[in-house]
XYZ file of N, CA and C in Angstrom:
633
model
N -10.592 -13.880 11.314
C -10.141 -12.231 10.894
C -8.663 -12.521 10.184
N -8.654 -12.642 8.088
C -7.758 -13.412 7.678
C -6.509 -12.025 8.468
N -5.479 -12.573 8.311
C -3.882 -11.844 8.520
C -3.384 -12.009 7.321
N -2.241 -11.142 6.205
C -1.362 -12.115 5.899
C -0.309 -10.753 5.712
N 1.294 -11.284 5.726
C 2.026 -10.842 5.001
C 2.938 -10.455 3.863
N 3.151 -9.540 3.517
C 3.292 -9.247 1.709
C 4.816 -9.199 1.834
N 5.674 -10.145 1.619
C 7.089 -9.948 1.139
C 7.572 -9.770 -0.485
N 6.703 -10.091 -1.359
C 6.786 -10.131 -2.110
C 7.133 -8.063 -2.596
N 7.708 -7.922 -1.932
C 8.231 -5.829 -2.111
C 9.277 -6.044 -3.390
N 9.266 -4.631 -4.288
C 10.302 -4.431 -4.869
C 10.476 -2.501 -4.684
N 11.855 -2.669 -4.794
C 12.071 -1.253 -3.813
C 13.802 -1.288 -4.508
N 13.849 0.296 -3.913
C 14.810 0.795 -4.761
C 14.480 2.341 -4.341
N 16.206 2.917 -4.106
C 16.438 4.750 -4.013
C 16.773 5.691 -4.567
N 16.866 6.342 -4.601
C 17.150 7.761 -5.510
C 18.212 8.762 -4.766
N 19.324 9.000 -5.548
C 20.040 9.694 -5.030
C 20.463 11.226 -5.457
N 20.444 12.392 -4.810
C 20.268 13.371 -5.055
C 21.536 14.271 -5.382
N 22.598 13.356 -4.686
C 23.847 13.087 -5.331
C 24.844 12.701 -6.744
N 23.742 11.629 -6.973
C 24.018 10.855 -8.303
C 22.531 11.444 -8.953
N 21.870 11.893 -9.517
C 20.592 11.974 -9.480
C 20.606 11.617 -11.123
N 21.481 11.463 -12.066
C 21.178 10.444 -13.328
C 21.487 8.742 -13.157
N 21.400 8.592 -11.959
C 21.953 7.253 -11.197
C 20.779 6.298 -10.976
N 20.849 4.532 -11.634
C 19.961 3.970 -10.573
C 20.112 3.144 -10.213
N 19.677 3.177 -9.453
C 20.220 2.091 -7.998
C 19.807 0.542 -8.185
N 19.149 0.378 -8.786
C 19.393 -1.061 -9.154
C 18.089 -1.606 -8.228
N 17.415 -2.644 -8.588
C 16.218 -3.633 -7.582
C 16.470 -4.178 -6.827
N 16.005 -3.843 -5.181
C 16.006 -4.617 -4.680
C 17.896 -4.911 -4.141
N 18.716 -3.381 -3.871
C 19.418 -3.552 -3.334
C 19.527 -4.194 -1.344
N 20.764 -4.614 -1.550
C 20.059 -5.119 0.362
C 20.556 -3.803 1.096
N 21.642 -2.916 0.948
C 20.661 -1.878 1.532
C 20.223 -0.513 0.353
N 19.494 0.210 1.208
C 18.846 1.237 0.839
C 18.971 2.667 1.556
N 18.752 3.707 1.063
C 19.025 4.974 2.515
C 17.912 5.825 2.507
N 17.978 6.453 3.909
C 17.706 7.195 3.536
C 17.882 8.519 4.609
N 17.958 10.393 3.557
C 18.185 11.048 4.120
C 18.326 12.590 3.735
N 18.190 14.014 4.067
C 17.036 14.632 4.228
C 18.763 15.613 3.874
N 19.070 16.103 2.838
C 20.513 17.048 2.920
C 20.089 18.455 4.033
N 20.953 18.958 4.225
C 20.959 20.313 4.948
C 21.163 21.104 4.199
N 20.927 22.521 4.365
C 21.366 23.753 3.504
C 23.157 23.588 2.220
N 22.731 24.676 1.206
C 23.542 24.158 0.288
C 23.342 23.294 -0.191
N 24.541 22.983 -1.665
C 24.696 22.419 -2.444
C 25.530 20.955 -2.489
N 24.328 19.884 -2.635
C 24.979 18.375 -2.074
C 26.539 18.288 -2.553
N 27.879 18.045 -2.230
C 28.610 17.689 -3.026
C 29.439 16.310 -2.824
N 28.577 15.256 -1.733
C 28.993 14.083 -1.552
C 27.996 13.298 -1.105
N 27.399 12.224 -0.610
C 26.606 11.349 -0.562
C 26.594 11.502 0.894
N 27.560 12.379 1.208
C 26.961 12.563 3.338
C 26.019 13.875 3.372
N 25.978 14.454 1.888
C 25.267 16.113 2.012
C 23.837 15.818 0.877
N 23.571 14.899 0.634
C 22.490 14.475 -0.458
C 21.604 13.787 -0.121
N 20.439 14.457 -0.524
C 19.173 13.725 0.145
C 19.053 11.782 -0.494
N 18.464 11.378 0.340
C 17.899 10.240 -0.270
C 16.904 9.694 -0.162
N 15.863 9.170 -0.894
C 14.908 8.563 -0.857
C 14.059 7.343 -1.528
N 13.491 6.484 -0.741
C 13.917 5.044 -0.617
C 12.119 5.156 -1.749
N 11.862 4.222 -2.171
C 10.248 4.092 -3.438
C 9.513 2.192 -3.102
N 8.798 2.404 -2.422
C 8.705 0.664 -2.322
C 7.057 -0.057 -2.669
N 6.994 -0.750 -3.529
C 5.444 -1.155 -4.073
C 5.785 -2.361 -3.860
N 4.598 -3.562 -4.109
C 4.331 -4.904 -3.337
C 3.103 -5.479 -4.771
N 3.796 -6.123 -4.961
C 1.977 -6.769 -5.976
C 1.387 -7.243 -5.177
N -0.021 -6.936 -6.034
C -1.712 -7.140 -5.142
C -1.291 -7.055 -3.801
N -1.111 -6.797 -3.096
C -0.592 -6.041 -1.873
C -2.159 -6.520 -0.817
N -3.442 -6.184 -1.543
C -4.714 -6.881 -0.928
C -5.782 -7.503 -2.372
N -7.380 -7.995 -1.196
C -8.014 -8.677 -2.178
C -8.555 -7.789 -1.892
N -9.860 -7.916 -3.084
C -10.862 -6.878 -3.578
C -11.796 -6.492 -3.153
N -12.561 -5.816 -2.305
C -13.268 -5.216 -1.709
C -13.307 -6.629 -0.484
N -12.389 -5.947 0.751
C -12.589 -5.953 1.881
C -12.224 -5.459 2.791
N -13.449 -5.147 4.145
C -12.565 -3.984 4.962
C -11.412 -4.372 5.473
N -10.112 -3.523 5.472
C -8.721 -3.248 6.101
C -8.609 -3.258 7.422
N -8.750 -3.418 8.726
C -8.908 -3.278 9.974
C -7.741 -2.842 10.523
N -6.171 -3.341 9.458
C -5.212 -2.430 9.697
C -4.117 -3.007 8.978
N -3.097 -2.191 8.477
C -2.192 -1.963 7.248
C -0.645 -1.404 8.136
N 0.346 -2.258 7.786
C 1.541 -1.707 8.065
C 2.612 -1.966 7.366
N 3.144 -1.082 7.373
C 4.477 -1.137 6.300
C 5.518 -1.139 7.537
N 6.174 -2.555 7.181
C 7.442 -2.336 8.028
C 8.577 -2.361 7.089
N 9.971 -1.621 7.658
C 11.481 -1.388 7.036
C 12.307 -1.667 8.755
N 13.798 -1.874 8.011
C 14.254 -2.752 8.657
C 15.440 -1.990 9.092
N 15.828 -1.099 9.819
C 17.078 -0.518 9.996
C 17.590 -0.614 10.132
N 19.149 -0.407 10.211
C 20.747 -1.324 9.463
C 21.485 -0.789 10.474
N 21.581 0.769 11.027
C 22.019 1.320 12.007
C 21.251 1.891 12.842
N 22.005 1.923 14.309
C 21.176 2.695 14.519
C 20.887 3.692 14.540
N 19.623 4.589 14.677
C 19.222 5.546 14.645
C 19.722 6.708 16.315
N 20.122 7.002 16.620
C 20.433 7.992 18.390
C 19.228 9.039 18.187
N 18.472 9.383 18.886
C 17.661 9.998 19.557
C 16.773 10.022 18.547
N 15.422 11.208 18.626
C 14.212 11.392 17.908
C 14.590 11.668 16.429
N 13.458 10.027 16.065
C 14.369 10.414 14.302
C 12.768 10.083 13.767
N 12.322 10.638 12.120
C 10.984 10.843 11.926
C 11.151 10.217 10.852
N 10.434 9.061 9.519
C 10.150 8.438 8.573
C 9.166 9.640 8.116
N 8.905 9.502 7.053
C 7.991 9.345 6.728
C 7.482 8.622 4.915
N 5.849 7.986 4.911
C 5.095 7.211 3.555
C 4.382 8.228 2.856
N 4.825 8.772 1.296
C 3.564 9.510 0.385
C 3.140 8.301 -0.315
N 2.078 7.891 -0.533
C 1.325 7.171 -2.094
C 2.484 8.091 -3.289
N 2.472 6.741 -3.283
C 2.826 7.342 -4.923
C 1.706 7.205 -6.264
N 1.660 8.223 -7.122
C 0.414 8.933 -8.013
C 0.656 8.262 -9.251
N 1.805 7.808 -9.795
C 2.449 7.384 -11.275
C 2.869 6.579 -11.063
N 3.556 5.504 -12.565
C 3.783 4.314 -12.696
C 5.519 4.684 -12.227
N 5.785 3.812 -11.803
C 8.086 3.610 -12.046
C 7.963 2.445 -11.961
N 9.522 1.985 -11.801
C 10.345 1.178 -12.589
C 11.627 0.894 -11.375
N 11.782 -0.002 -10.642
C 12.612 -0.433 -9.635
C 14.178 0.381 -10.933
N 13.982 -0.505 -12.305
C 14.998 -0.600 -12.960
C 15.282 0.899 -13.773
N 14.696 1.350 -13.585
C 14.719 2.450 -14.257
C 14.915 4.215 -13.551
N 14.308 3.541 -11.917
C 14.265 5.362 -11.295
C 15.393 5.920 -11.178
N 15.358 7.395 -10.989
C 16.470 7.320 -10.973
C 16.109 9.415 -10.508
N 16.804 9.734 -9.822
C 16.582 11.292 -9.074
C 16.084 12.130 -9.352
N 16.598 12.596 -11.332
C 16.433 13.113 -12.128
C 14.732 12.930 -12.695
N 14.426 11.684 -12.710
C 12.888 11.201 -12.941
C 12.278 10.482 -12.581
N 12.121 11.154 -11.018
C 10.605 10.013 -10.209
C 8.951 10.307 -10.580
N 9.028 9.493 -10.233
C 7.261 9.423 -9.824
C 7.309 10.260 -9.169
N 5.080 10.956 -9.120
C 4.812 12.351 -8.592
C 4.591 11.761 -7.528
N 3.764 12.011 -6.289
C 3.413 11.506 -5.257
C 2.736 12.442 -4.052
N 1.373 12.213 -3.786
C 0.850 12.648 -3.071
C 0.741 13.420 -1.323
N 1.465 14.563 -1.375
C 1.637 15.040 -0.039
C 0.681 14.786 1.074
N -0.076 14.692 0.335
C -1.318 14.951 1.210
C -1.681 13.513 2.356
N -1.417 12.386 1.539
C -1.813 10.568 2.003
C -0.340 10.661 3.396
N 0.377 11.631 3.407
C 1.950 11.622 4.082
C 0.992 10.370 5.468
N 2.004 9.946 5.880
C 2.085 8.944 7.088
C 2.997 9.107 7.938
N 3.774 9.146 8.739
C 4.637 9.244 9.534
C 4.874 7.945 10.344
N 5.730 7.741 11.040
C 6.614 6.852 11.857
C 7.831 7.719 13.116
N 7.457 7.956 13.966
C 8.413 8.557 14.732
C 9.224 7.438 15.696
N 10.269 7.448 16.218
C 11.183 6.492 16.895
C 12.101 7.027 17.652
N 12.613 6.358 18.733
C 13.623 7.220 19.243
C 14.540 5.825 19.472
N 16.047 6.458 19.842
C 16.502 5.967 19.185
C 16.829 4.043 18.883
N 16.107 4.018 17.752
C 16.101 2.744 17.438
C 17.110 2.080 17.122
N 17.212 0.634 17.868
C 18.795 -0.002 17.424
C 18.538 -0.194 16.007
N 20.167 -0.930 15.948
C 20.657 -1.967 14.476
C 19.629 -2.964 14.531
N 18.727 -3.386 13.225
C 18.196 -4.363 12.382
C 16.661 -3.342 13.402
N 16.380 -2.691 13.914
C 14.907 -2.584 14.407
C 14.176 -1.984 13.372
N 11.837 -2.228 13.889
C 11.667 -2.751 12.358
C 10.729 -1.073 12.894
N 10.736 -0.278 11.678
C 9.834 0.718 11.750
C 8.681 0.535 10.988
N 7.581 1.259 11.739
C 6.521 0.876 11.480
C 5.773 2.170 11.127
N 5.291 1.703 9.868
C 4.207 2.993 9.207
C 2.473 2.438 9.166
N 1.612 3.482 9.880
C 0.112 2.856 9.867
C -0.482 3.790 8.615
N -0.276 1.968 7.369
C -1.434 2.515 6.242
C -2.136 2.175 6.251
N -3.520 2.350 7.001
C -4.583 1.365 6.530
C -5.167 2.063 5.691
N -5.110 2.995 6.221
C -6.390 3.665 5.159
C -5.653 3.926 3.270
N -4.255 3.776 3.039
C -3.871 3.998 2.044
C -4.632 2.438 0.920
N -4.386 1.124 1.900
C -4.542 -0.276 1.991
C -6.352 -0.124 1.400
N -6.889 0.328 2.337
C -8.125 -0.018 2.429
C -8.559 0.856 0.589
N -7.560 1.709 0.253
C -8.395 2.631 -0.359
C -8.068 1.383 -2.012
N -7.096 0.843 -2.214
C -6.755 0.234 -2.564
C -7.838 -1.107 -3.337
N -8.093 -1.594 -1.903
C -8.789 -2.843 -1.740
C -10.643 -2.144 -2.572
N -10.549 -1.028 -2.260
C -11.930 -0.200 -3.097
C -11.608 -0.157 -4.735
N -10.253 -0.668 -4.906
C -10.126 0.066 -6.682
C -9.443 1.118 -6.740
N -8.448 1.906 -5.773
C -8.022 3.031 -6.028
C -6.885 2.639 -7.014
N -6.672 2.640 -7.853
C -5.017 2.768 -8.837
C -3.275 2.906 -7.200
N -2.616 1.906 -7.417
C -1.666 1.220 -6.790
C -0.417 1.523 -7.341
N 0.495 2.103 -6.762
C 2.123 2.795 -7.190
C 2.422 2.189 -5.919
N 2.255 2.059 -5.009
C 3.290 1.435 -4.064
C 3.361 3.308 -3.336
N 4.829 3.162 -2.843
C 5.543 4.405 -1.658
C 6.671 5.075 -1.780
N 6.481 6.314 -1.693
C 7.662 6.949 -1.554
C 8.060 7.255 0.055
N 9.285 6.788 0.132
C 9.781 6.876 1.884
C 11.300 7.737 1.744
N 10.831 9.088 3.070
C 11.957 9.909 3.336
C 12.124 10.366 4.460
N 12.798 10.725 4.997
C 13.099 11.453 6.276
C 13.529 12.872 6.148
N 13.138 13.452 7.511
C 13.428 14.590 8.047
C 15.197 14.712 8.637
N 15.521 13.748 8.611
C 16.576 13.714 9.176
C 18.370 13.459 8.483
N 19.336 14.625 8.955
C 20.648 15.289 7.759
C 20.995 14.377 8.007
N 21.190 13.417 8.537
C 22.153 12.012 8.209
C 21.591 10.677 7.939
N 22.452 10.092 7.122
C 22.722 9.028 5.989
C 21.880 7.800 7.272
N 20.564 7.194 7.223
C 20.156 6.235 7.745
C 20.085 5.218 6.323
N 20.871 3.462 7.159
C 20.388 2.803 5.923
C 19.899 1.697 6.296
N 18.856 1.518 5.182
C 17.744 0.080 5.738
C 18.255 -1.331 5.329
N 17.800 -2.325 5.805
C 18.012 -3.603 5.592
C 17.162 -3.843 4.143
N 17.591 -4.598 3.127
C 16.793 -5.243 2.150
C 17.011 -6.527 1.281
N 17.204 -7.681 1.995
C 18.003 -8.680 2.105
C 16.784 -9.758 3.204
N 16.636 -11.145 2.375
C 16.062 -11.771 3.369
C 14.904 -11.180 3.997
N 14.504 -11.838 5.353
C 13.594 -11.088 6.366
C 13.073 -9.932 7.119
N 14.274 -9.398 6.733
C 15.067 -7.886 6.837
C 14.269 -6.442 5.527
N 13.636 -7.934 4.253
C 12.994 -7.262 2.823
C 11.518 -5.900 3.793
N 11.360 -4.815 2.722
C 9.881 -4.005 3.518
C 8.969 -4.934 2.847
N 8.620 -5.222 3.964
C 7.336 -6.026 3.982
C 5.781 -5.202 4.532
N 4.198 -6.393 4.362
C 3.559 -5.078 4.231
C 2.457 -6.200 5.501
N 2.108 -5.876 6.346
C 0.998 -6.860 7.068
C -0.063 -6.642 7.081
N -1.413 -7.116 7.109
C -2.504 -6.412 6.711
C -3.613 -7.698 7.393
N -4.480 -7.242 8.013
C -5.462 -7.968 8.189
C -6.385 -7.024 7.711
N -7.583 -8.184 7.796
C -8.982 -7.645 7.185
C -10.592 -8.064 7.479
N -11.605 -7.927 7.352
C -12.938 -9.270 7.158
C -13.493 -8.983 5.615
N -13.836 -10.091 5.402
C -14.317 -9.999 4.233
C -15.595 -9.154 4.370
N -15.949 -8.725 3.194
C -17.182 -8.243 3.176
C -17.944 -9.449 3.013
N -20.005 -8.708 3.009
C -20.954 -10.263 2.690
C -21.396 -10.216 1.313
N -21.269 -11.414 1.106
C -21.440 -12.489 -0.021
C -22.459 -11.914 -0.937
N -22.811 -12.124 -1.905
C -23.488 -11.137 -2.976
C -25.402 -12.230 -2.550
N -26.311 -12.007 -3.006
C -27.322 -12.513 -2.265
C -27.272 -13.657 -3.516
N -27.905 -15.153 -3.070
C -28.449 -15.844 -4.048
C -29.810 -16.017 -4.285
N -30.581 -15.643 -5.377
C -32.275 -15.590 -5.424
C -32.393 -17.410 -5.381
N -33.716 -17.761 -4.285
C -33.407 -19.587 -4.244
C -35.245 -18.704 -4.897
N -35.497 -20.437 -5.073
C -37.219 -20.338 -5.670
C -37.155 -21.753 -4.597
N -39.232 -22.040 -4.355
C -39.691 -23.488 -3.855
C -39.027 -24.417 -4.463
N -39.037 -25.649 -4.223
C -38.698 -26.554 -4.645
C -37.827 -26.110 -6.522
N -38.290 -27.145 -7.047
C -37.187 -26.338 -8.876
C -38.601 -25.893 -9.607
N -39.473 -25.293 -8.907
C -40.371 -24.827 -9.555
C -39.584 -22.403 -10.096
N -39.788 -22.047 -10.788
C -39.802 -21.293 -11.444
C -41.206 -19.457 -10.891
N -40.481 -18.525 -10.758
C -41.643 -17.830 -9.912
C -40.959 -16.546 -10.518
N -41.911 -15.907 -11.057
C -42.152 -14.099 -11.600
C -42.762 -13.215 -10.774
N -42.437 -12.110 -11.003
C -43.241 -10.516 -10.068
C -42.824 -9.907 -10.981
N -44.296 -9.739 -10.822
C -44.319 -8.258 -12.127
C -44.785 -7.336 -10.848
N -43.584 -5.814 -11.346
C -44.674 -4.715 -10.544
C -44.712 -3.648 -11.200
N -45.713 -2.617 -11.906
C -46.167 -1.945 -12.338
C -46.119 -0.596 -11.665
N -45.240 1.125 -12.374
C -45.517 1.822 -11.675
C -46.533 2.607 -11.801
N -47.475 2.113 -13.324
C -48.638 2.959 -13.793
C -49.862 3.360 -12.319
N -49.871 1.499 -11.967
C -50.742 1.592 -10.719
C -50.452 0.654 -9.633
N -51.392 0.987 -8.612
C -50.617 -0.300 -7.208
C -51.345 -1.962 -7.399
N -50.394 -2.431 -8.670
C -51.169 -3.651 -8.780
C -50.475 -4.608 -9.007
N -49.876 -5.979 -8.163
C -48.949 -6.123 -8.252
C -49.654 -8.004 -8.554
N -48.963 -8.873 -9.811
C -49.468 -9.617 -10.303
C -47.838 -10.941 -9.736
N -48.255 -12.059 -8.954
C -47.348 -12.888 -9.213
C -48.145 -14.847 -9.734
N -47.021 -14.967 -10.695
C -47.540 -16.058 -11.373
C -46.465 -17.204 -11.336
N -46.789 -18.426 -10.815
C -46.190 -19.298 -10.172
C -46.770 -20.739 -10.787
N -45.404 -21.446 -11.240
C -46.061 -22.682 -11.959
C -45.866 -23.597 -11.042
N -45.919 -23.308 -10.039
C -45.703 -24.704 -8.204
C -47.308 -24.628 -8.040
N -48.194 -23.648 -8.504
C -49.161 -24.148 -7.604
C -49.734 -23.765 -9.207
N -49.764 -22.846 -10.142
C -50.415 -22.974 -11.485
C -51.595 -22.422 -11.007
N -51.815 -21.280 -10.513
C -52.508 -19.707 -10.486
C -51.578 -18.870 -11.069
N -52.751 -17.802 -10.700
C -52.391 -16.107 -11.212
C -53.189 -15.214 -10.383
N -52.213 -14.617 -9.009
C -52.780 -14.157 -8.058
C -53.043 -11.762 -8.492
N -53.787 -11.361 -8.487
C -53.606 -10.302 -8.469
C -54.140 -9.022 -7.454
N -53.342 -8.531 -6.586
C -53.462 -7.913 -5.661
C -53.753 -5.571 -6.137
């Protein structure tokens, strides 16, 4: 059963506090946070969402047995925390995306990762098997929006082995059948829908048979 780990991620984050600022491609750290009530007046009181994608994440027309999106926490997350991932449904570029101009996402595709007292460098894993299966089946692919319900800032690592990665296992589907012939001869079969008559012609025996 083939297994692949995609590390060719492209990612960034957007901040409500600086709604018109682009954070650049693959920052060394990116942040997840949900603001509380009121108008955000600083980065500590504003929401931060991340966007992650991978180039050609999975081969076409395979059966995906498992797929996990893995993110690495920079700081310890004390207590029970939850992060969510939704499929993005429109195009975006890490060099241009801002809070004021984010792509659309499918709330119905949301998957969650819940964890308790995650230490620094802990890996947060999202089960995205159904998402990647859809991509293998031919669905359009724009990556994920990542966010949290946690109202304190959570830093995620984006350098080296700590970059977002996608771990997939799959099995290949059956190969397309190949028609074979006896020896080097050719064979033609005619089926008429007008009457129950089957005609077979073969130059191997140089005969014609009608049933």
